[in-house]
Amino acid sequence: MKPLFKNLLATLSLCLPLLANAALDPALLQPLAGDDPDARVAAVARIAATGGSDARQVLQALLDDALVATPAGQVLIVRDDQAIDAATGKALPVPDGADGVVVNNRLRGAVQAALSGLALLAPARDERLAAVHSLQAQDADPAQAPLLRQALARETDTDIKAQLAQLVARADLESSDPATRLAAVTALADSGDAALRPQLQAMLTEEPDAALRAAAGATLRAIDGRVARNEVIGNLFYGVSLGSVLLLAALGLAITFGLMGIINMAHGELLMIGAYTTYVCQSLFRHYLPGAADWYLVAALPAAFLVAFAVGVVLERSVIRWLYGRPLETLLATWGISLMLMQAVRTVFGAQNVEVANPAWMSGGVTVLGSLVLPYNRIAIIVFAALVVAAVWLVLNRTRLGLFVRAVMQNRRMADCVGVPTGRIDMMTFGLGSGIAGLGGVALSQLGNVGPDLGQSYIVDSFMVVVLGGVGQLAGTVLGALGLGEINKFLEPVAGAVMAKICILVVIIVFIQRRPQGLFALKGRSVE
Amino acid sequence: MNRTSSLFSRRAWAVLAACTLAAALLPVLHLAFPDGHPLHVSGYAVGLVGKFMCYALAALALDLVWGYTGILSLGHGLFFALGAYAHGMYLMRAIGRDGSYGSVLPDFMVFLDWKDYPWYWAFTDHFWYCMLLVVLVPGLVAFVFGWFAFRSRIKGVYFSIITQALTYAAMLLFFRNDTGFGGNNGFTDFRRILGQSITAPGTRVALYLATLALLVGALLLCRWIVRSKLGRVLQGVRDAESRLMFIGYDPLAFKLFVWTLSAVLCAVAGALYVPQVGIINPSEMSPANSIEMVVWVAIGGRGTLVGPIVGAFAVNGLKSWFTAAFPDLWLFALGLLFILVTLFMRRGILGTLPAIARFLPGRRPVVATKEEAA
Amino acid sequence: ADTIKVGILHSLSGTMAISETSLKDVALMAIDEINAKGGVLGKKIEPVVVDPASNWPLFAEKARQLIAKDHVTAIFGCWTSVSRKSVLPVVKELNGLLYYPVQYEGEELEKNVFYTGAAPNQQAIPAVEYLMSKDGGAAKRFVLLGTDYVYPRTTNKILRAYLHSKGVKDADIKELYTPFGHADYQTIVADIKKFSAGGKTAVISTINGDSNVPFYKELGNAGLKATDVPVVAFSVGEEELRGVDTKPLIGHLAAWNYFESVKNPTNADFVKKWKAYAAAKRLPNAATAVTNDPMEATYVGIHMWAQAVEKAKSTDTDKVIAAMGGQSYKAPSGYTLVMDPTNHHLHKPVMIGEIKGDGQFSVVWKSKEAIRAQPWSPYIKGNEGKQNL
Amino acid sequence: MSLDMSIKPEGVDTRHGAILYLDDVTVSFDGFRALNKLTLDISVGELRCIIGPNGAGKTTMMDVITGKTRPTSGSAFFGQTFDLARMTEYEIAHAGIGRKFQRPTVFEQHTVFENLELAMKMDKRVRPTLFARLSSEQEDRIGAILRLIRLHGHEDRPAGLLSHGQKQWLEIGMLLMQEPQLILLDEPVAGMSDAETARTAELLNELRGKHSIMVVEHDMGFVAEIAQQGKVTVLHEGSVLAEGRMDDVQADDRVIEVYLGR
Amino acid sequence: MLQVEHLNQYYGSSHTLRGVSLAVEKGQCMALLGRNGVGKTTLLKCLMGVLPVARGTVTWNGRDITRYKPHRRAQAGIAYVPQGRDIFARLTVEENLMMGMATLPRREAARISGEVYELFPVLKEMLGRRGGDLSGGQQQQLAIARALLQRPQLIILDEPTEGIQPSIIKDIERVIRLLRERGDIGILLCEQYFDFARALADKFVVLSRGEVVASGGAHEMDGEHVRRHLAV
Ligand SMILES: Nc1ncnc2c1ncn2[C@@H]1O[C@H](COP(=O)(O)OP(=O)(O)OP(=O)(O)O)[C@@H](O)[C@H]1O
Ligand SMILES: Nc1ncnc2c1ncn2[C@@H]1O[C@H](COP(=O)(O)OP(=O)(O)OP(=O)(O)O)[C@@H](O)[C@H]1O
Ligand SMILES: NC(N)=O
Ligand SMILES: [Mg+2]
Ligand SMILES: [Mg+2]
C-alpha cells in the first residue's frame, strides 16, 4: 500500500500549481468501474492529480458509495435518486442496471489520502485541520514531504502549522540527507506518537551518524516517557469512565434496593426500558424531525425518566407495595417481573438488538496530549453521571421529600404515624429509583447494545456496586463504582480482561471481609 | 410444638413412604412395560424426574441455610457445579480411549497439546476417590469461604452478594480453556460409569434410584437436624444472632456447620446430576442459576423442608412443559406465576396447603410481619 | 402418522435468543415452503418448536423430548458449540438426526449430525489469507481478539498455527480475550492501537454475541478506522449489525459463506421470501428483516433433508443419513452446495464482506468454488488423516 | 419460690473477692466519651445498683462488660483471669455473665418454651447441641421458671407475640436459665406495673448472695427496695459521680442536681 | 373530642380488645391503666390506625375515622408516642424532630421551636447525632419532643416515662400539666407508673384482658377495685 501512496502524493504535489477546474476525462474514470484493483488505485491517483473540484466530487462520491457504473462503462454519481455524469457533471436520469462501484479498504485508503492531500490547501480552516488529522492517522511517508512543506509554507494558523511541522518531520525521517533527518528527529522530540517508535528504533542501530543515533535515542526516550504517561492518564480516564457507567447503572438500584430494601431483580429491565425509550425517541425523530435527528437525546432523557418512572409506579402499586417488610420475597416477585418485561420487549421489539446511534456531536473523540483519544460519548457520560448524582443527592438530602423518603424507608409505620403519606412516598421513591434507572439506560444505549438482555448484563455489577459501597449510602455507591472502575482499568492491561474481572470479584470478596457493611458502613447502635 | 422424639407424625411418614414408593416405581414401569402400553412410562419422563430430584436436593440444601439459618446464598450453583465437575472428572476418564483422538487424555487436553494430566486430575480415574472429591472440594471451599465470611460477621445481603461474586468468578475461571476443565463446553460425551454403559437402561435406573435414596436420606437428615436443639439455634441465628451470642452460643460454629453441610448436600446433587444429564459446564455457576435455586425454595416454601422439593419440581416441571407448549410466551406465564405466588402464597406453595402443612416438617406460625415484630 | 415431524431447537429466550430466534423463523418458513409444494413423501412436515432457553442442559432435555416423546425425524437447531455438545450424546443414543447451521471450531465429526455451517478452513483461514494479501491490506501483525470460550480459543489456536506457517512471529501476534457480555472495550482498543503502532495490523475478532456492539462503538469513537486497522469478524452478520450504527464501521470486514447482498436470482428470491414471510407473520421489526449466513445454512439444511428423505423414501435415520451424502442444493449464496458423504459437512464458498453504511456487506472477495470442510484442522497436531467419519 | 442456684466457682477466679473489675475504662464514639475513665468493681455475691442520668453511660458500660463494645482504653476483668476486652460475646456469656437488655430482646419466632430451652445452661458447642435431649429434670426447671415469670400457659406461644412487659419477664427468665455468676440487668422493671415491680424486687432479693448482680434502674422506689444497705453507684458523663448507700446518694446535692431533680 | 365505642380487635384468633369504649375530652388527661399484656398498647395502636379494628368505631371531632390511615389521623391532629419509641434510627436528632412537623405547612416546619430544648436540653446538644445512637432515655425524650412539635390536639402517650431519669420525669409531668391547663389539647396517657398517672389524670380506665373493668374520675383511682386490677 505504501508505495502506491507515495506515487500518488508525489504526483499530487507536482500538479499543485495547476490547480484549476477541468472536466474529467471519462477514460480516467473508466478503470474505477473495472475489476483490477491496482488499476483502480492508479485511477484514483490520476483523478486526484487533476486537482479540480470535479475530482474532489468524484472521490467523495466514491467514499460515500455514491458512485455507480453503467454496464456500458459510464461512471455516474447518484445522490438522492439524482444521477450526474461524473465526467461532465451533466444531470441524467438514473439508468437501469447500473451497479455501485465497489470500494474496499485499499481503495478507500487511497481516496482518503488523496482527499486529505487536496484538502491541505483548502481555504476553510476546519477542512485543513481535518486533513492534517487524517494524515496523522496514516503511515509516515517521505514522499509527502514536498507537499507538506508547501502546505506548511502557506499555512497561517499556528495550531495547524505546528501539526504540519510534525508531519513534515515525520516524513523527513527517511530523508536521504542526514541533516534533514537530524532536524526531523529533534523536532519530533515533543511528539507522543508511538507509531514513530519502530523507525526510531531502527535508527538506533542502522544510523551511521553517532550524533543522530544519540538524538534518536533521546527522542525515543521522550516519546516513551510520554506514551507511558499517556497510558496512566488513559487508564485513569478509562477507570472514571467505566466507573461512571457502573454508577449510572447502579444509581437507581441504590435507591430501590439501597434505600427501600427491595432486592430489585427487575432493575436491569428498568435500565433496558430506558434504553428502548431512547431507541423509540430516535426513531420518532428520524421519522418526524429528520432535521433535528441529532438532538433525539434531549428528548430521550426526560422521556426515559418518565417512562421508567411510570413503569416503576405501576410495579410498586401492583406488586411491590404488598411486600414491604418481606425483602426476600421481593427477590422472587421482581425476578418474575424481570422475566416478563424481557419477554415483553422481545415480543414488541424482537429478540434482536436495535440500533441506537450516537448523535454526531457524541461521535468521535478529542485527542489530548498528542495521542490519547477521549471519546465524546464517554466524556458526556461522565458529566451526565455527575449531574445525576448531584441531583439525587440534593433531592434526598436537601428537600423535605428526601427527608420523608429516608424516614419512610427506615420506619414506615412511625413515618405514617407522624403524618407522612407513606403509600405515596413509597410510590414516588420507587418511581424515582426506576426513573433514574431509565436515565442510566439512556447512557448505556450510547455505549453498547440495546436488546432484551441489556439489563441482565448489568444487574450483577449493579448489586456489587451498591453493596460494596454500603447499602443505603449514596456516597458509598459513587465511591464503589469509581473504585471498581479504576481497579479494573489498572488491572486489565496487566492481567487481561478476564483475569481482571475475576480479580475484581475477588477484591470485592476480600474487601467485604474487611468492611462487612461496605465502604461507607454506618457504625454504632443505629445500625441494629 | 410437640416435643416428642419422632421425626414426623404417623401420617407424614405414610405420605413420605407413599411418595418414595411411587417415585421408585416409575423406572420399574419404564422397564417392565413396552412402549405403547398404558402403564409404560417413557424414558424421557424418568430422566426428567431424575433430574428434578437432583434439583430438589439442591433446593433442600439451600433451604437449610436460607430458610432455617437466614443465610441467603446466591452462590449455591458453585457447589452444585463443583460436585458435578468432581464426578465429571471420573466420567471423563472412564471414556478411556474412546474419545475423538483415541487418547487416554480427554479430547480437550489433547487438543490443547497437553501431554499429561495436570496435578489436580491425579487419581480421578478412581471412582471412589472422585466421590470423595465430590464431598471434599465443595466442602472445603464452603468451609474456607464461610470461615472467613462468618468470622468477619458478614451478614444479610453483603453475604449474599459475595457468594454471588464467588460463583461468578468461578464461572469465568472455568470458562477459560487453560483452567483445565474443558472451557465452556465443560465435560460431556460420557460413555460409562463403573464399567457400565451410561446409556444402558439398567444404569439409568440405578442412577435414578440412587438419587431418590439420597434425596429421601437428605430429607430425613435435614428434618432430624432442624428438629434438634441445633435446629432451634440455627433459627436463632436467623432471627436474633446477637442475642444468641449473649446466651453463650458461637454463631460462627453453627453457621459454618450448616453452611458446609449445605454445600456438601448441594454438591452431591450436582454429582448425581452429571451422569443423568450428560453434561456439566460453567454456565451452572452463572449467577442466574443460583438465583433460580432460590426461586425454587421460595416458591415451594422457605423454612419448610418439603417446600423446596415441591418448589423444585413445580418450577422445573412447569418450565419443561411451558418451553414446549408455549415456546414464545412461556416467560410471561412463569414470571406471572412467581409474582402470584409471592403475592398470594406468602409462605410458598407448601405454606398455603395448611392441611398438608400441619403434619409436615418444620412448620411454625410467624409473627405477622417483620416490621410488626420489630 | 399423516405428518412428518421435525424438531426446531433454538433458544427463543435467554442470551442466545438474539441470534437464534430468526433461525427458528427461517426454519418455519422453509417448512411452509416445502409443505406448499406438497411436503415430503406426500406428507406434510409438522414442525415441533421448543425453547431450550439458552440453557445447555435444557438443550439435552429438549432434544430427548423431541426424539423420544414427539418422535421427530430430524432436529434443526443449536447455535453455540456447547449446546451442540450437550445435545450430541442424546442424538447418538437415540439415533436421531441433527442439522447444525452455524460456523464452529471443528474438531468434531458425528454420524448423526450434519454440519451446514462453516468449519475453520471455510471461514477463518481464508479470511486471514485475505488480510495478508495486498487487497486486504497486507497485514503483518495480528490481534486475535475473542470472547473467552472454546470457539474463539480453538479458532485462534488454529490461526496461530496457520500464521506461523506463513512466517508470522509470535511477537507479531497478540491474543486477547474478554468475558462473555464484556461491555467496556476502552482498554482493549487502546491496546490494539498501541500494538498497531508496530506495523500494519489487522484484528481478527471472534467476539461473540452482545460484546460486539460496545466493541465496535469504542473502535469507532477511538478513531480506529478500517483503513488503518481492519477488523475481520467471524460472528458478526447482518442480523448483528441491525443493532449497530454502522457508519463508523464502514470497511470493517466479516467472513462468511453467504451475505444478503450477494447478487443472484436464488438469493433475490430467498431474501424476498423472507421479507414477505416476516411481514406476513408480523415478526417484530419485520420492516427491517435481513437474512444472514446461519439462516441460509438452516434453509439449505432443511431443503437438503427433504431431498434426502424423498431419495430414501423413508424417514428412517440411517436411510436418511445414507441418502444425505452427495445431496446438492442450489443455495442462495449462488453456489450449488454439496453435502460431503464422508464428513457430513457442506462444501461451502467463502466470502469476505466489508461493512457498508446501510448495515449490509459488500463482498470484496470470494472463493472461486465451494471448499471442502476440514473439521479436523491440519494445523493441529494429531489430526492428520482424520478427515472422514 | 425458692430456686436452688448457689454459686459454683467454675473457673472464675474470685480470690480477691471481686468478680468484676472495670479499671479506667474509656469508650469514645467519634470523639464523644460515653465512658470516661470509669473505675468500678463488684464483689462476689454483691447486688449493686447503678443509677445515673440518661446518657450517663450505663448501658455502654454493660456493653463493655458483655463484649458488645470494645473499650477505647482501660481494662475490664471478670474475676482475676478473664480479660473481657479480649473475649467474644459468647465466650463472655459462657464464662458466666448474663445480661438483660434495656429493650427486651428475645427470639421472636421461637416459643416461650424454646427461648428458655435455648438459654439453658449446657455445653453450647455444635455437636452437643445437635444431640441434646431434654431431660425431665431440665423440663422441670423450665417449668419452674415459666411459673416464676408468670408465662406458664404461654409456653407454646411465639415470643414475638408477647406484650412488652411479658417480653421483659421472658428475658429475665432466660437469664435465670443461664445460671450466670454475674447478672446484668438493664432497667428490669421498665414497663412493669407497680405490683410487678414489687415482685421483681422480691425476686432479686431472693437471688441476692447467690449471684453477683448489677442492676441499672431509674425507678427509685425499686432501687431503694433492692439496694437495702448495699452500695449504689451514680454514673454521670461516663464516670462515677457518687457512690454509697442509697440514702446518702439520694441526699447528695450533685446527684439531685443532675439526676433526681428538685 | 375522641370517642371510642365498642372497639374489638383480634390477633389471629385471640380476641385482644373486647368492646372497649372511652372518650377523651379537650383539656383533659385520660389515664389508661392495666397489667402487662392486657391490651393497652393494642388499643392505642387501634386509635392511631396502626392496627385494623374488627368492630366498633373511633370518632374524632364528630368524624368517623375508624378506617383512616395513621397519617390522616396525624394530619387531623393526633400525635403518638409509641411504646418502644420508634425513633428514626438513622436520621439525625434534628431530622427526627423535623419529622415531627411533617404535618405542618412547609414554612412553619422550617424551624424547630426552642421550647422542646427547654424541656429536653440534652436534645440540643445532640442535634447532629443519629437518633439510634442515643441512650434509651434520650430516645424516649426525643420521641416525646417529636410528638409535641406536631402541635397536636390529642396526644397519645404509651408509657412515656419508661427509662427516663427522675428529674426529667418531673419535667414531663410539668409539661403535661401545662398542656392540660392550657385546655386546648387532649391527652391519652397509658402508664404503669401509677403515681405519675394519678398525678396527671382527670379520668381513668382500667383494662383487663381487653375489657374495660373500671373507670372514673381521678379521685376514684386509689380505690380498691382499681388496685385489684393492677395487682399481680
Ligand atoms: N454508637 C454510638 N454512637 C454515638 N454515641 C453513642 C453511641 N452509643 C452510645 N452513645 C452515646 O453515649 C451516651 C451513653 O449512652 P448509654 O446508652 O450508655 O446511656 P445510659 O446511661 O444507658 O442511658 P439511659 O438511662 O437513657 O439508658 C449517650 O449520650 C449516647 O448518645
Ligand atoms: N402481633 C401480635 N400478635 C398476636 N398477639 C399479640 C401481638 N401483639 C401483642 N399480642 C398479644 O396481645 C395482648 C395485648 O398486648 P399489648 O401489647 O396490647 O399489651 P399491653 O397492655 O400494652 O402490655 P404491656 O404493659 O406489657 O405493654 C398480649 O397478650 C400480647 O401477647
Ligand atoms: N459455534 C459457535 N459460534 O459457538
Ligand atoms: Mg441505658
Ligand atoms: Mg404496652
PDB file of N, CA and C in Angstrom, chain D residues 74-122:
ATOM      1  N   GLY D  74      -8.323   1.260  78.797  1.00  0.00           N
ATOM      2  CA  GLY D  74      -8.696   0.720  80.103  1.00  0.00           C
ATOM      3  C   GLY D  74      -8.957  -0.762  80.019  1.00  0.00           C
ATOM      4  N   SER D  75      -9.191  -1.376  81.163  1.00  0.00           N
ATOM      5  CA  SER D  75      -9.376  -2.814  81.129  1.00  0.00           C
ATOM      6  C   SER D  75     -10.604  -3.232  81.922  1.00  0.00           C
ATOM      7  N   ALA D  76     -11.113  -4.378  81.524  1.00  0.00           N
ATOM      8  CA  ALA D  76     -12.284  -4.930  82.195  1.00  0.00           C
ATOM      9  C   ALA D  76     -12.004  -6.398  82.458  1.00  0.00           C
ATOM     10  N   PHE D  77     -12.075  -6.788  83.731  1.00  0.00           N
ATOM     11  CA  PHE D  77     -11.782  -8.168  84.079  1.00  0.00           C
ATOM     12  C   PHE D  77     -12.959  -8.808  84.781  1.00  0.00           C
ATOM     13  N   PHE D  78     -13.167 -10.077  84.407  1.00  0.00           N
ATOM     14  CA  PHE D  78     -14.162 -10.889  85.088  1.00  0.00           C
ATOM     15  C   PHE D  78     -13.370 -11.831  85.973  1.00  0.00           C
ATOM     16  N   GLY D  79     -13.510 -11.724  87.266  1.00  0.00           N
ATOM     17  CA  GLY D  79     -12.621 -12.446  88.158  1.00  0.00           C
ATOM     18  C   GLY D  79     -11.208 -11.920  87.964  1.00  0.00           C
ATOM     19  N   GLN D  80     -10.234 -12.795  88.271  1.00  0.00           N
ATOM     20  CA  GLN D  80      -8.855 -12.335  88.106  1.00  0.00           C
ATOM     21  C   GLN D  80      -8.350 -12.559  86.699  1.00  0.00           C
ATOM     22  N   THR D  81      -8.986 -13.508  86.013  1.00  0.00           N
ATOM     23  CA  THR D  81      -8.317 -14.015  84.822  1.00  0.00           C
ATOM     24  C   THR D  81      -8.980 -13.662  83.498  1.00  0.00           C
ATOM     25  N   PHE D  82     -10.280 -13.479  83.507  1.00  0.00           N
ATOM     26  CA  PHE D  82     -10.921 -13.252  82.203  1.00  0.00           C
ATOM     27  C   PHE D  82     -10.805 -11.794  81.792  1.00  0.00           C
ATOM     28  N   ASP D  83     -10.045 -11.556  80.749  1.00  0.00           N
ATOM     29  CA  ASP D  83      -9.923 -10.195  80.236  1.00  0.00           C
ATOM     30  C   ASP D  83     -11.064  -9.964  79.245  1.00  0.00           C
ATOM     31  N   LEU D  84     -12.071  -9.276  79.693  1.00  0.00           N
ATOM     32  CA  LEU D  84     -13.290  -9.151  78.886  1.00  0.00           C
ATOM     33  C   LEU D  84     -13.044  -8.435  77.569  1.00  0.00           C
ATOM     34  N   ALA D  85     -12.025  -7.565  77.573  1.00  0.00           N
ATOM     35  CA  ALA D  85     -11.773  -6.805  76.349  1.00  0.00           C
ATOM     36  C   ALA D  85     -11.265  -7.699  75.223  1.00  0.00           C
ATOM     37  N   ARG D  86     -10.817  -8.905  75.586  1.00  0.00           N
ATOM     38  CA  ARG D  86     -10.270  -9.785  74.558  1.00  0.00           C
ATOM     39  C   ARG D  86     -11.189 -10.949  74.248  1.00  0.00           C
ATOM     40  N   MET D  87     -12.324 -10.987  74.875  1.00  0.00           N
ATOM     41  CA  MET D  87     -13.192 -12.142  74.670  1.00  0.00           C
ATOM     42  C   MET D  87     -14.366 -11.772  73.773  1.00  0.00           C
ATOM     43  N   THR D  88     -14.872 -12.791  73.062  1.00  0.00           N
ATOM     44  CA  THR D  88     -16.052 -12.534  72.244  1.00  0.00           C
ATOM     45  C   THR D  88     -17.283 -12.594  73.134  1.00  0.00           C
ATOM     46  N   GLU D  89     -18.373 -12.141  72.565  1.00  0.00           N
ATOM     47  CA  GLU D  89     -19.621 -12.101  73.315  1.00  0.00           C
ATOM     48  C   GLU D  89     -19.975 -13.459  73.897  1.00  0.00           C
ATOM     49  N   TYR D  90     -19.862 -14.496  73.036  1.00  0.00           N
ATOM     50  CA  TYR D  90     -20.325 -15.798  73.531  1.00  0.00           C
ATOM     51  C   TYR D  90     -19.359 -16.384  74.539  1.00  0.00           C
ATOM     52  N   GLU D  91     -18.082 -16.050  74.404  1.00  0.00           N
ATOM     53  CA  GLU D  91     -17.137 -16.536  75.409  1.00  0.00           C
ATOM     54  C   GLU D  91     -17.448 -15.921  76.770  1.00  0.00           C
ATOM     55  N   ILE D  92     -17.786 -14.648  76.725  1.00  0.00           N
ATOM     56  CA  ILE D  92     -18.130 -13.968  77.966  1.00  0.00           C
ATOM     57  C   ILE D  92     -19.385 -14.601  78.582  1.00  0.00           C
ATOM     58  N   ALA D  93     -20.358 -14.831  77.703  1.00  0.00           N
ATOM     59  CA  ALA D  93     -21.587 -15.435  78.204  1.00  0.00           C
ATOM     60  C   ALA D  93     -21.292 -16.809  78.788  1.00  0.00           C
ATOM     61  N   HIS D  94     -20.443 -17.530  78.089  1.00  0.00           N
ATOM     62  CA  HIS D  94     -20.096 -18.855  78.542  1.00  0.00           C
ATOM     63  C   HIS D  94     -19.347 -18.826  79.864  1.00  0.00           C
ATOM     64  N   ALA D  95     -18.535 -17.791  80.032  1.00  0.00           N
ATOM     65  CA  ALA D  95     -17.763 -17.683  81.257  1.00  0.00           C
ATOM     66  C   ALA D  95     -18.652 -17.410  82.456  1.00  0.00           C
ATOM     67  N   GLY D  96     -19.868 -16.932  82.204  1.00  0.00           N
ATOM     68  CA  GLY D  96     -20.773 -16.768  83.336  1.00  0.00           C
ATOM     69  C   GLY D  96     -21.338 -15.380  83.534  1.00  0.00           C
ATOM     70  N   ILE D  97     -21.425 -14.625  82.467  1.00  0.00           N
ATOM     71  CA  ILE D  97     -22.072 -13.323  82.603  1.00  0.00           C
ATOM     72  C   ILE D  97     -23.353 -13.340  81.780  1.00  0.00           C
ATOM     73  N   GLY D  98     -24.438 -13.016  82.417  1.00  0.00           N
ATOM     74  CA  GLY D  98     -25.704 -12.972  81.715  1.00  0.00           C
ATOM     75  C   GLY D  98     -26.256 -11.566  81.744  1.00  0.00           C
ATOM     76  N   ARG D  99     -27.011 -11.241  80.712  1.00  0.00           N
ATOM     77  CA  ARG D  99     -27.461  -9.857  80.620  1.00  0.00           C
ATOM     78  C   ARG D  99     -28.885  -9.775  80.133  1.00  0.00           C
ATOM     79  N   LYS D 100     -29.615  -8.857  80.733  1.00  0.00           N
ATOM     80  CA  LYS D 100     -30.931  -8.495  80.218  1.00  0.00           C
ATOM     81  C   LYS D 100     -30.795  -7.121  79.601  1.00  0.00           C
ATOM     82  N   PHE D 101     -31.292  -6.986  78.371  1.00  0.00           N
ATOM     83  CA  PHE D 101     -31.112  -5.724  77.652  1.00  0.00           C
ATOM     84  C   PHE D 101     -32.149  -4.694  78.060  1.00  0.00           C
ATOM     85  N   GLN D 102     -31.808  -3.458  77.755  1.00  0.00           N
ATOM     86  CA  GLN D 102     -32.736  -2.376  78.074  1.00  0.00           C
ATOM     87  C   GLN D 102     -34.041  -2.541  77.303  1.00  0.00           C
ATOM     88  N   ARG D 103     -33.881  -2.813  75.996  1.00  0.00           N
ATOM     89  CA  ARG D 103     -35.080  -3.140  75.229  1.00  0.00           C
ATOM     90  C   ARG D 103     -35.169  -4.636  75.170  1.00  0.00           C
ATOM     91  N   PRO D 104     -36.315  -5.184  75.512  1.00  0.00           N
ATOM     92  CA  PRO D 104     -36.387  -6.641  75.566  1.00  0.00           C
ATOM     93  C   PRO D 104     -36.006  -7.258  74.228  1.00  0.00           C
ATOM     94  N   THR D 105     -35.091  -8.204  74.247  1.00  0.00           N
ATOM     95  CA  THR D 105     -34.751  -8.926  73.029  1.00  0.00           C
ATOM     96  C   THR D 105     -34.859 -10.410  73.302  1.00  0.00           C
ATOM     97  N   VAL D 106     -35.793 -11.005  72.582  1.00  0.00           N
ATOM     98  CA  VAL D 106     -35.994 -12.437  72.722  1.00  0.00           C
ATOM     99  C   VAL D 106     -36.049 -13.012  71.315  1.00  0.00           C
ATOM    100  N   PHE D 107     -36.075 -14.330  71.198  1.00  0.00           N
ATOM    101  CA  PHE D 107     -36.213 -14.947  69.878  1.00  0.00           C
ATOM    102  C   PHE D 107     -37.682 -14.920  69.502  1.00  0.00           C
ATOM    103  N   GLU D 108     -38.027 -13.980  68.651  1.00  0.00           N
ATOM    104  CA  GLU D 108     -39.440 -13.724  68.386  1.00  0.00           C
ATOM    105  C   GLU D 108     -40.156 -14.912  67.741  1.00  0.00           C
ATOM    106  N   GLN D 109     -39.421 -15.664  66.923  1.00  0.00           N
ATOM    107  CA  GLN D 109     -40.072 -16.765  66.207  1.00  0.00           C
ATOM    108  C   GLN D 109     -40.122 -18.035  67.047  1.00  0.00           C
ATOM    109  N   HIS D 110     -39.358 -18.074  68.089  1.00  0.00           N
ATOM    110  CA  HIS D 110     -39.380 -19.256  68.933  1.00  0.00           C
ATOM    111  C   HIS D 110     -40.467 -19.111  69.987  1.00  0.00           C
ATOM    112  N   THR D 111     -40.934 -20.267  70.446  1.00  0.00           N
ATOM    113  CA  THR D 111     -41.927 -20.211  71.501  1.00  0.00           C
ATOM    114  C   THR D 111     -41.236 -19.811  72.802  1.00  0.00           C
ATOM    115  N   VAL D 112     -42.038 -19.448  73.750  1.00  0.00           N
ATOM    116  CA  VAL D 112     -41.519 -19.083  75.061  1.00  0.00           C
ATOM    117  C   VAL D 112     -40.682 -20.226  75.625  1.00  0.00           C
ATOM    118  N   PHE D 113     -41.220 -21.424  75.481  1.00  0.00           N
ATOM    119  CA  PHE D 113     -40.507 -22.592  75.984  1.00  0.00           C
ATOM    120  C   PHE D 113     -39.129 -22.711  75.334  1.00  0.00           C
ATOM    121  N   GLU D 114     -39.121 -22.582  74.015  1.00  0.00           N
ATOM    122  CA  GLU D 114     -37.851 -22.741  73.305  1.00  0.00           C
ATOM    123  C   GLU D 114     -36.858 -21.649  73.669  1.00  0.00           C
ATOM    124  N   ASN D 115     -37.368 -20.471  73.904  1.00  0.00           N
ATOM    125  CA  ASN D 115     -36.487 -19.397  74.342  1.00  0.00           C
ATOM    126  C   ASN D 115     -35.760 -19.795  75.618  1.00  0.00           C
ATOM    127  N   LEU D 116     -36.508 -20.342  76.538  1.00  0.00           N
ATOM    128  CA  LEU D 116     -35.891 -20.748  77.799  1.00  0.00           C
ATOM    129  C   LEU D 116     -34.946 -21.917  77.580  1.00  0.00           C
ATOM    130  N   GLU D 117     -35.382 -22.838  76.715  1.00  0.00           N
ATOM    131  CA  GLU D 117     -34.558 -24.009  76.467  1.00  0.00           C
ATOM    132  C   GLU D 117     -33.209 -23.600  75.869  1.00  0.00           C
ATOM    133  N   LEU D 118     -33.261 -22.654  74.929  1.00  0.00           N
ATOM    134  CA  LEU D 118     -32.019 -22.226  74.291  1.00  0.00           C
ATOM    135  C   LEU D 118     -31.073 -21.578  75.294  1.00  0.00           C
ATOM    136  N   ALA D 119     -31.673 -20.864  76.240  1.00  0.00           N
ATOM    137  CA  ALA D 119     -30.835 -20.147  77.186  1.00  0.00           C
ATOM    138  C   ALA D 119     -30.229 -21.079  78.232  1.00  0.00           C
ATOM    139  N   MET D 120     -30.825 -22.242  78.383  1.00  0.00           N
ATOM    140  CA  MET D 120     -30.430 -23.139  79.465  1.00  0.00           C
ATOM    141  C   MET D 120     -28.942 -23.435  79.495  1.00  0.00           C
ATOM    142  N   LYS D 121     -28.438 -23.491  80.694  1.00  0.00           N
ATOM    143  CA  LYS D 121     -27.017 -23.764  80.861  1.00  0.00           C
ATOM    144  C   LYS D 121     -26.691 -25.167  80.369  1.00  0.00           C
ATOM    145  N   MET D 122     -25.776 -25.237  79.456  1.00  0.00           N
ATOM    146  CA  MET D 122     -25.284 -26.530  78.971  1.00  0.00           C
ATOM    147  C   MET D 122     -24.097 -26.278  78.059  1.00  0.00           C
TER     148      MET D 122
END
